[in-house]
């Protein structure tokens, strides 16, 4: 594949996977069971639980897979130095700046959520408390942010780059061994080999999670190894797919068989998840084994169908999709404080659940877009003024 080709359907996949994350976070206040989220709405639904359960199984996995694909493309296009520069600008810098800017707003949202469930929220007091919380950085460095995925994306990128450099050196000094490894890789990435490889590896990662499903490692900078292995595996898989187009085509091919397997695995995983807290059940371990297998199958088939769907419906240039793809990353970075504040605002209102969901999602996207465009506008003004200033020692004509 040439590095200049723009894959419109993958732009759409990345954009809508991140937008799905906004809907996912919006839905958390409507769960029928309190999970420690900022606030619990008076309107709840069991169907929201099903949506949250299934979407959590693949939305970030798709993002990491696509990130690996485009990272390999970027490396081949700009080289190691340009690749490291772009990764620092797109991943590390947003993580550092986003944490500083967004953390107080998120903490204040949690404070107001707790207050609203007990009576009435005090916005000013919540903000003051959240900013004073910076004093306890050493105790709660990673708590209260949703940008942990950038931290794990950085680690996954670093690990994959190490493997790439190792393979490059191996090809130079021991070409026969490198050729055998490439032969094994190509044959592993056939349809049968692919499923026989990724499903067991994913199952192993899921088995060692702290909870059933995929853990959210947002409490510490110390990596949770099952989570890191899982997301790094999807990143590496996307990286490899860039150079194996036949495997990519088979991976995202839509079929009735894939749809049937996905549906059965979803039903099985949802039903089995009910036994998570029943530690004394006679067949608890057997049920967990069945759960992690069905969850792994649901995860991979969801990724296949999600990418395949956009390959079918968004494979041509589209101005709206391209604009959405260009802004979706920024939308996801800034969305969570807005979501939490809006959830708190509507939590006690007697409105239909779907209307609340719609209001929160659309308002979040609209406000986020306004903030992003405002920052771009101010940046352009600053850059234009900077360029227009004459350099010292130069004469005006």
Coordinates of N, CA and C in Angstrom, one line a residue, residues 174-345:
X174 N 20.9 -11.6 10.4 CA 20.5 -13.0 10.2 C 19.3 -13.1 9.2
X175 N 19.5 -12.8 7.9 CA 18.4 -12.8 7.0 C 17.6 -14.1 6.9
X176 N 18.2 -15.2 7.1 CA 17.5 -16.5 7.0 C 16.5 -16.6 8.2
X177 N 16.9 -16.3 9.4 CA 16.0 -16.4 10.5 C 14.9 -15.4 10.4
X178 N 15.2 -14.2 9.9 CA 14.2 -13.2 9.7 C 13.2 -13.6 8.6
X179 N 13.7 -14.3 7.6 CA 12.8 -14.8 6.5 C 11.9 -15.9 7.0
X180 N 12.4 -16.8 7.9 CA 11.5 -17.8 8.5 C 10.5 -17.2 9.4
X181 N 10.9 -16.1 10.2 CA 9.9 -15.5 11.0 C 8.8 -14.8 10.2
X182 N 9.2 -14.2 9.0 CA 8.2 -13.6 8.1 C 7.3 -14.6 7.5
X183 N 7.9 -15.8 7.2 CA 7.0 -16.9 6.6 C 6.0 -17.4 7.6
X184 N 6.4 -17.5 8.9 CA 5.5 -17.9 10.0 C 4.4 -16.9 10.2
X185 N 4.8 -15.6 10.2 CA 3.9 -14.5 10.4 C 2.8 -14.5 9.3
X186 N 3.3 -14.6 8.0 CA 2.3 -14.6 6.9 C 1.3 -15.7 7.0
X187 N 1.8 -16.9 7.3 CA 0.9 -18.1 7.4 C 0.0 -18.0 8.6
X188 N 0.5 -17.4 9.7 CA -0.3 -17.2 10.8 C -1.5 -16.3 10.6
X189 N -1.2 -15.3 9.7 CA -2.3 -14.3 9.4 C -3.2 -14.8 8.3
X190 N -3.4 -16.1 8.2 CA -4.5 -16.6 7.4 C -5.7 -16.6 8.2
X191 N -6.9 -16.9 7.6 CA -8.1 -16.8 8.4 C -8.1 -17.7 9.6
X192 N -7.8 -19.0 9.3 CA -7.8 -20.0 10.5 C -6.7 -19.7 11.5
X193 N -5.5 -19.4 11.0 CA -4.4 -19.1 11.9 C -4.6 -17.9 12.7
X194 N -5.3 -16.9 12.1 CA -5.6 -15.6 12.8 C -6.5 -15.9 14.0
X195 N -7.6 -16.6 13.8 CA -8.5 -16.9 14.9 C -7.9 -17.8 16.0
X196 N -7.1 -18.8 15.5 CA -6.4 -19.7 16.5 C -5.4 -19.0 17.3
X197 N -4.9 -17.8 16.8 CA -3.9 -17.1 17.6 C -4.5 -16.0 18.5
X198 N -5.4 -15.1 17.9 CA -5.8 -14.0 18.7 C -6.8 -14.3 19.8
X199 N -7.7 -15.2 19.5 CA -8.7 -15.6 20.5 C -8.1 -16.1 21.8
X200 N -7.2 -17.1 21.7 CA -6.6 -17.6 23.0 C -5.8 -16.6 23.7
X201 N -5.0 -15.7 22.9 CA -4.2 -14.7 23.6 C -5.1 -13.7 24.3
X202 N -6.2 -13.3 23.6 CA -7.1 -12.3 24.2 C -7.8 -12.9 25.4
X203 N -8.1 -14.2 25.4 CA -8.7 -14.9 26.5 C -7.8 -14.9 27.7
X204 N -6.5 -15.1 27.5 CA -5.5 -15.1 28.6 C -5.5 -13.7 29.2
X205 N -5.5 -12.7 28.4 CA -5.4 -11.3 29.0 C -6.7 -11.1 29.8
X206 N -7.8 -11.5 29.3 CA -9.1 -11.3 30.0 C -9.2 -12.0 31.3
X207 N -8.6 -13.2 31.3 CA -8.6 -14.0 32.5 C -7.9 -13.3 33.7
X208 N -6.9 -12.6 33.4 CA -6.1 -12.0 34.5 C -6.5 -10.5 34.8
X209 N -7.6 -10.1 34.2 CA -8.1 -8.8 34.6 C -8.7 -8.8 36.0
X210 N -8.7 -7.7 36.7 CA -9.2 -7.6 38.0 C -10.7 -7.8 38.1
X211 N -11.4 -7.4 37.0 CA -12.9 -7.7 36.9 C -13.2 -8.4 35.6
X212 N -14.4 -8.9 35.5 CA -14.8 -9.6 34.3 C -14.9 -8.6 33.2
X213 N -14.3 -8.8 32.0 CA -14.3 -7.8 31.0 C -12.9 -7.1 30.9
X214 N -12.9 -5.9 30.4 CA -11.6 -5.1 30.3 C -11.6 -4.1 31.4
X215 N -10.5 -4.1 32.2 CA -10.4 -3.1 33.3 C -10.1 -1.7 32.7
X216 N -10.4 -0.7 33.5 CA -10.1 0.7 33.2 C -9.0 1.1 34.1
X217 N -7.7 1.2 33.6 CA -6.6 1.4 34.5 C -6.3 2.9 34.7
X218 N -7.2 3.6 35.4 CA -7.2 5.0 35.5 C -6.8 5.4 36.9
X219 N -6.2 4.6 37.7 CA -5.8 4.9 39.1 C -4.3 5.0 39.3
X220 N -3.5 4.6 38.4 CA -2.0 4.6 38.7 C -1.3 4.6 37.4
X221 N -0.1 5.2 37.4 CA 0.8 5.2 36.3 C 1.5 3.8 36.1
X222 N 1.5 3.0 37.1 CA 2.0 1.6 37.0 C 1.1 0.8 36.1
X223 N 1.7 0.3 35.0 CA 0.8 -0.4 34.0 C 0.2 -1.6 34.6
X224 N -1.0 -1.8 34.2 CA -1.7 -3.1 34.5 C -1.4 -4.0 33.3
X225 N -0.6 -5.1 33.6 CA -0.1 -5.8 32.5 C -1.1 -6.5 31.6
X226 N -2.2 -7.1 32.1 CA -3.2 -7.7 31.2 C -3.8 -6.6 30.3
X227 N -4.0 -5.4 30.8 CA -4.6 -4.3 30.0 C -3.6 -3.9 28.9
X228 N -2.3 -3.7 29.4 CA -1.3 -3.3 28.4 C -1.1 -4.3 27.3
X229 N -1.1 -5.6 27.7 CA -0.9 -6.7 26.7 C -2.1 -6.7 25.7
X230 N -3.3 -6.5 26.2 CA -4.5 -6.5 25.4 C -4.4 -5.4 24.3
X231 N -4.2 -4.1 24.8 CA -4.3 -3.0 23.9 C -3.0 -3.0 23.0
X232 N -1.9 -3.4 23.5 CA -0.7 -3.5 22.7 C -0.8 -4.5 21.6
X233 N -1.6 -5.6 21.9 CA -1.8 -6.6 20.9 C -2.7 -6.1 19.8
X234 N -3.7 -5.3 20.1 CA -4.5 -4.7 19.0 C -3.7 -3.7 18.2
X235 N -2.9 -2.9 18.9 CA -2.0 -2.0 18.2 C -1.1 -2.7 17.3
X236 N -0.4 -3.7 17.7 CA 0.5 -4.5 16.9 C -0.2 -5.2 15.8
X237 N -1.4 -5.7 16.0 CA -2.2 -6.3 14.9 C -2.5 -5.3 13.8
X238 N -2.9 -4.1 14.2 CA -3.2 -3.0 13.2 C -1.9 -2.7 12.5
X239 N -0.8 -2.6 13.2 CA 0.5 -2.3 12.5 C 0.8 -3.4 11.4
X240 N 0.7 -4.6 11.8 CA 1.0 -5.7 10.9 C 0.0 -5.7 9.7
X241 N -1.3 -5.4 9.9 CA -2.3 -5.4 8.9 C -1.9 -4.4 7.8
X242 N -1.2 -3.3 8.1 CA -0.8 -2.3 7.1 C -0.1 -3.0 5.9
X243 N 0.8 -4.0 6.2 CA 1.6 -4.6 5.2 C 1.0 -6.0 4.7
X244 N -0.2 -6.3 5.1 CA -0.8 -7.5 4.7 C -2.3 -7.3 4.3
X245 N -2.4 -6.8 3.1 CA -3.7 -6.3 2.6 C -4.7 -7.5 2.5
X246 N -4.2 -8.7 2.1 CA -5.2 -9.8 2.0 C -5.8 -10.1 3.3
X247 N -5.0 -10.1 4.4 CA -5.5 -10.4 5.7 C -6.5 -9.3 6.1
X248 N -6.2 -8.0 5.8 CA -7.1 -6.9 6.1 C -8.4 -7.1 5.4
X249 N -8.4 -7.4 4.1 CA -9.6 -7.6 3.4 C -10.5 -8.7 4.0
X250 N -9.8 -9.8 4.4 CA -10.6 -10.9 5.0 C -11.1 -10.5 6.4
X251 N -10.3 -9.7 7.1 CA -10.7 -9.3 8.5 C -12.0 -8.5 8.5
X252 N -12.1 -7.6 7.5 CA -13.3 -6.7 7.5 C -14.4 -7.1 6.6
X253 N -14.3 -8.3 6.0 CA -15.3 -8.8 5.1 C -16.6 -9.2 5.9
X254 N -17.7 -8.6 5.5 CA -18.9 -8.9 6.2 C -19.5 -10.2 5.7
X255 N -20.1 -10.9 6.6 CA -20.7 -12.2 6.3 C -21.8 -12.6 7.3
X256 N -22.7 -13.4 6.9 CA -23.7 -13.9 7.8 C -23.1 -14.7 8.9
X257 N -22.0 -15.4 8.6 CA -21.4 -16.3 9.6 C -20.8 -15.4 10.8
X258 N -20.1 -14.3 10.4 CA -19.5 -13.4 11.4 C -20.6 -12.8 12.2
X259 N -21.7 -12.4 11.6 CA -22.8 -11.7 12.3 C -23.4 -12.7 13.3
X260 N -23.6 -14.0 12.8 CA -24.2 -15.0 13.7 C -23.3 -15.3 14.9
X261 N -21.9 -15.4 14.7 CA -21.0 -15.6 15.8 C -21.0 -14.5 16.7
X262 N -21.0 -13.2 16.2 CA -21.1 -12.0 17.0 C -22.3 -12.0 17.9
X263 N -23.5 -12.3 17.3 CA -24.7 -12.3 18.1 C -24.7 -13.4 19.2
X264 N -24.3 -14.6 18.9 CA -24.2 -15.6 19.9 C -23.2 -15.3 21.0
X265 N -22.1 -14.8 20.6 CA -21.1 -14.4 21.7 C -21.6 -13.3 22.5
X266 N -22.3 -12.3 22.0 CA -22.9 -11.2 22.8 C -23.9 -11.7 23.8
X267 N -24.8 -12.6 23.3 CA -25.8 -13.1 24.2 C -25.1 -14.0 25.3
X268 N -24.2 -14.8 24.9 CA -23.5 -15.6 25.9 C -22.7 -14.8 27.0
X269 N -22.0 -13.7 26.5 CA -21.2 -12.9 27.4 C -22.1 -12.1 28.4
X270 N -23.2 -11.6 27.8 CA -24.2 -10.8 28.7 C -24.8 -11.7 29.7
X271 N -25.2 -12.9 29.3 CA -25.9 -13.8 30.3 C -24.9 -14.3 31.3
X272 N -23.6 -14.7 30.9 CA -22.7 -15.2 31.9 C -22.1 -14.1 32.8
X273 N -22.1 -12.9 32.4 CA -21.6 -11.8 33.2 C -22.4 -11.6 34.5
X274 N -23.6 -12.1 34.6 CA -24.4 -12.0 35.8 C -23.9 -12.8 36.9
X275 N -22.9 -13.8 36.6 CA -22.4 -14.6 37.7 C -21.1 -14.1 38.2
X276 N -20.7 -12.9 37.8 CA -19.4 -12.3 38.2 C -19.2 -12.3 39.7
X277 N -20.2 -11.9 40.5 CA -20.1 -11.7 41.9 C -20.5 -12.9 42.7
X278 N -20.9 -14.0 42.0 CA -21.3 -15.2 42.7 C -20.1 -16.2 42.9
X279 N -19.2 -15.7 43.8 CA -17.9 -16.4 44.0 C -18.1 -17.8 44.6
X280 N -19.2 -18.1 45.2 CA -19.4 -19.4 45.9 C -20.2 -20.3 45.0
X281 N -20.4 -19.9 43.8 CA -21.2 -20.8 42.8 C -20.3 -22.1 42.6
X282 N -21.0 -23.2 42.5 CA -20.4 -24.5 42.3 C -19.5 -24.5 41.1
X283 N -19.9 -23.9 40.0 CA -19.2 -23.9 38.7 C -18.7 -22.5 38.4
X284 N -18.2 -21.8 39.4 CA -17.8 -20.4 39.1 C -16.6 -20.3 38.1
X285 N -15.6 -21.2 38.3 CA -14.4 -21.1 37.4 C -14.8 -21.5 36.0
X286 N -15.7 -22.6 35.9 CA -16.1 -23.0 34.5 C -16.9 -21.9 33.8
X287 N -17.7 -21.2 34.6 CA -18.5 -20.1 34.1 C -17.6 -18.9 33.6
X288 N -16.6 -18.6 34.4 CA -15.6 -17.6 34.0 C -14.9 -18.0 32.8
X289 N -14.5 -19.2 32.6 CA -13.8 -19.7 31.4 C -14.7 -19.4 30.2
X290 N -16.0 -19.8 30.3 CA -16.9 -19.6 29.2 C -17.1 -18.2 28.9
X291 N -17.1 -17.3 30.0 CA -17.3 -15.9 29.8 C -16.1 -15.3 29.0
X292 N -14.9 -15.5 29.5 CA -13.8 -14.9 28.8 C -13.6 -15.3 27.4
X293 N -14.0 -16.6 27.1 CA -13.9 -17.0 25.7 C -15.0 -16.3 24.9
X294 N -16.2 -16.2 25.4 CA -17.3 -15.6 24.6 C -17.0 -14.1 24.5
X295 N -16.4 -13.5 25.5 CA -16.1 -12.0 25.5 C -15.0 -11.8 24.5
X296 N -14.0 -12.6 24.4 CA -13.0 -12.5 23.4 C -13.5 -12.6 22.0
X297 N -14.4 -13.5 21.8 CA -15.0 -13.7 20.4 C -15.9 -12.5 20.1
X298 N -16.6 -12.0 21.1 CA -17.4 -10.8 20.9 C -16.6 -9.6 20.6
X299 N -15.4 -9.5 21.2 CA -14.5 -8.4 21.0 C -14.0 -8.3 19.6
X300 N -13.5 -9.5 19.1 CA -12.9 -9.5 17.8 C -13.9 -9.4 16.7
X301 N -15.1 -10.1 16.8 CA -16.1 -10.0 15.8 C -16.7 -8.6 15.8
X302 N -16.8 -7.9 16.9 CA -17.3 -6.6 16.9 C -16.4 -5.7 16.1
X303 N -15.1 -5.8 16.3 CA -14.1 -5.1 15.6 C -14.2 -5.3 14.1
X304 N -14.3 -6.6 13.7 CA -14.5 -7.0 12.3 C -15.7 -6.3 11.7
X305 N -16.8 -6.5 12.3 CA -18.1 -6.0 11.8 C -18.1 -4.4 11.7
X306 N -17.5 -3.8 12.8 CA -17.5 -2.3 12.8 C -16.7 -1.8 11.7
X307 N -15.5 -2.3 11.4 CA -14.6 -1.9 10.3 C -15.3 -2.2 9.0
X308 N -15.8 -3.5 8.9 CA -16.4 -3.9 7.7 C -17.6 -3.1 7.3
X309 N -18.4 -2.6 8.3 CA -19.6 -1.8 8.0 C -19.1 -0.5 7.3
X310 N -18.1 0.2 7.9 CA -17.7 1.5 7.3 C -16.9 1.3 6.0
X311 N -16.3 0.1 5.8 CA -15.7 -0.2 4.5 C -16.8 -0.2 3.4
X312 N -18.0 -0.7 3.8 CA -19.1 -0.8 2.8 C -19.8 0.5 2.6
X313 N -20.0 1.3 3.7 CA -20.8 2.5 3.5 C -20.0 3.8 3.5
X314 N -18.7 3.8 3.8 CA -18.0 5.1 3.8 C -16.6 4.9 3.1
X315 N -16.6 4.3 2.0 CA -15.4 4.0 1.2 C -15.1 5.1 0.2
X316 N -15.9 6.1 0.1 CA -15.7 7.2 -0.8 C -15.5 8.5 -0.1
X317 N -14.8 9.5 -0.8 CA -14.6 10.8 -0.1 C -15.9 11.4 0.3
X318 N -15.9 11.9 1.5 CA -17.1 12.6 2.0 C -16.7 13.8 2.9
X319 N -17.1 15.0 2.6 CA -16.6 16.2 3.3 C -17.0 16.1 4.8
X320 N -18.2 15.7 5.1 CA -18.6 15.6 6.5 C -17.8 14.6 7.3
X321 N -17.6 13.4 6.7 CA -16.8 12.4 7.4 C -15.3 12.8 7.6
X322 N -14.8 13.4 6.5 CA -13.4 13.9 6.6 C -13.2 14.9 7.7
X323 N -14.2 15.9 7.8 CA -14.2 16.9 8.8 C -14.3 16.3 10.2
X324 N -15.2 15.3 10.3 CA -15.4 14.6 11.6 C -14.2 13.8 12.0
X325 N -13.5 13.2 11.0 CA -12.3 12.4 11.3 C -11.2 13.4 11.8
X326 N -11.1 14.6 11.2 CA -10.1 15.5 11.6 C -10.3 16.1 13.0
X327 N -11.5 16.1 13.4 CA -11.8 16.8 14.7 C -12.2 15.7 15.8
X328 N -12.4 14.5 15.5 CA -12.9 13.5 16.5 C -11.9 13.3 17.6
X329 N -10.6 13.3 17.3 CA -9.6 13.1 18.3 C -9.7 14.2 19.4
X330 N -9.8 15.4 18.9 CA -9.9 16.6 19.8 C -11.2 16.5 20.6
X331 N -12.3 16.1 19.9 CA -13.6 15.9 20.6 C -13.5 15.0 21.8
X332 N -12.8 13.9 21.5 CA -12.7 12.8 22.6 C -11.9 13.3 23.7
X333 N -10.8 14.1 23.4 CA -9.9 14.5 24.5 C -10.6 15.5 25.5
X334 N -11.5 16.3 24.9 CA -12.1 17.4 25.8 C -13.5 17.0 26.3
X335 N -14.1 15.9 25.8 CA -15.5 15.7 26.0 C -16.0 15.4 27.4
X336 N -15.1 14.7 28.2 CA -15.6 14.1 29.4 C -16.1 15.1 30.5
X337 N -15.3 16.2 30.7 CA -15.8 17.2 31.7 C -17.2 17.7 31.3
X338 N -17.4 18.0 30.0 CA -18.7 18.5 29.6 C -19.8 17.4 29.8
X339 N -19.5 16.2 29.5 CA -20.5 15.1 29.7 C -20.9 15.0 31.2
X340 N -19.9 15.0 32.1 CA -20.2 14.9 33.5 C -21.0 16.1 34.0
X341 N -20.6 17.3 33.6 CA -21.4 18.5 34.1 C -22.8 18.4 33.5
X342 N -23.0 18.0 32.3 CA -24.4 18.0 31.7 C -25.2 16.8 32.4
X343 N -24.5 15.7 32.7 CA -25.2 14.7 33.4 C -25.7 15.1 34.8
X344 N -24.9 15.9 35.5 CA -25.3 16.4 36.8 C -26.5 17.4 36.6
X345 N -26.4 18.2 35.5 CA -27.5 19.2 35.3 C -28.9 18.6 35.0

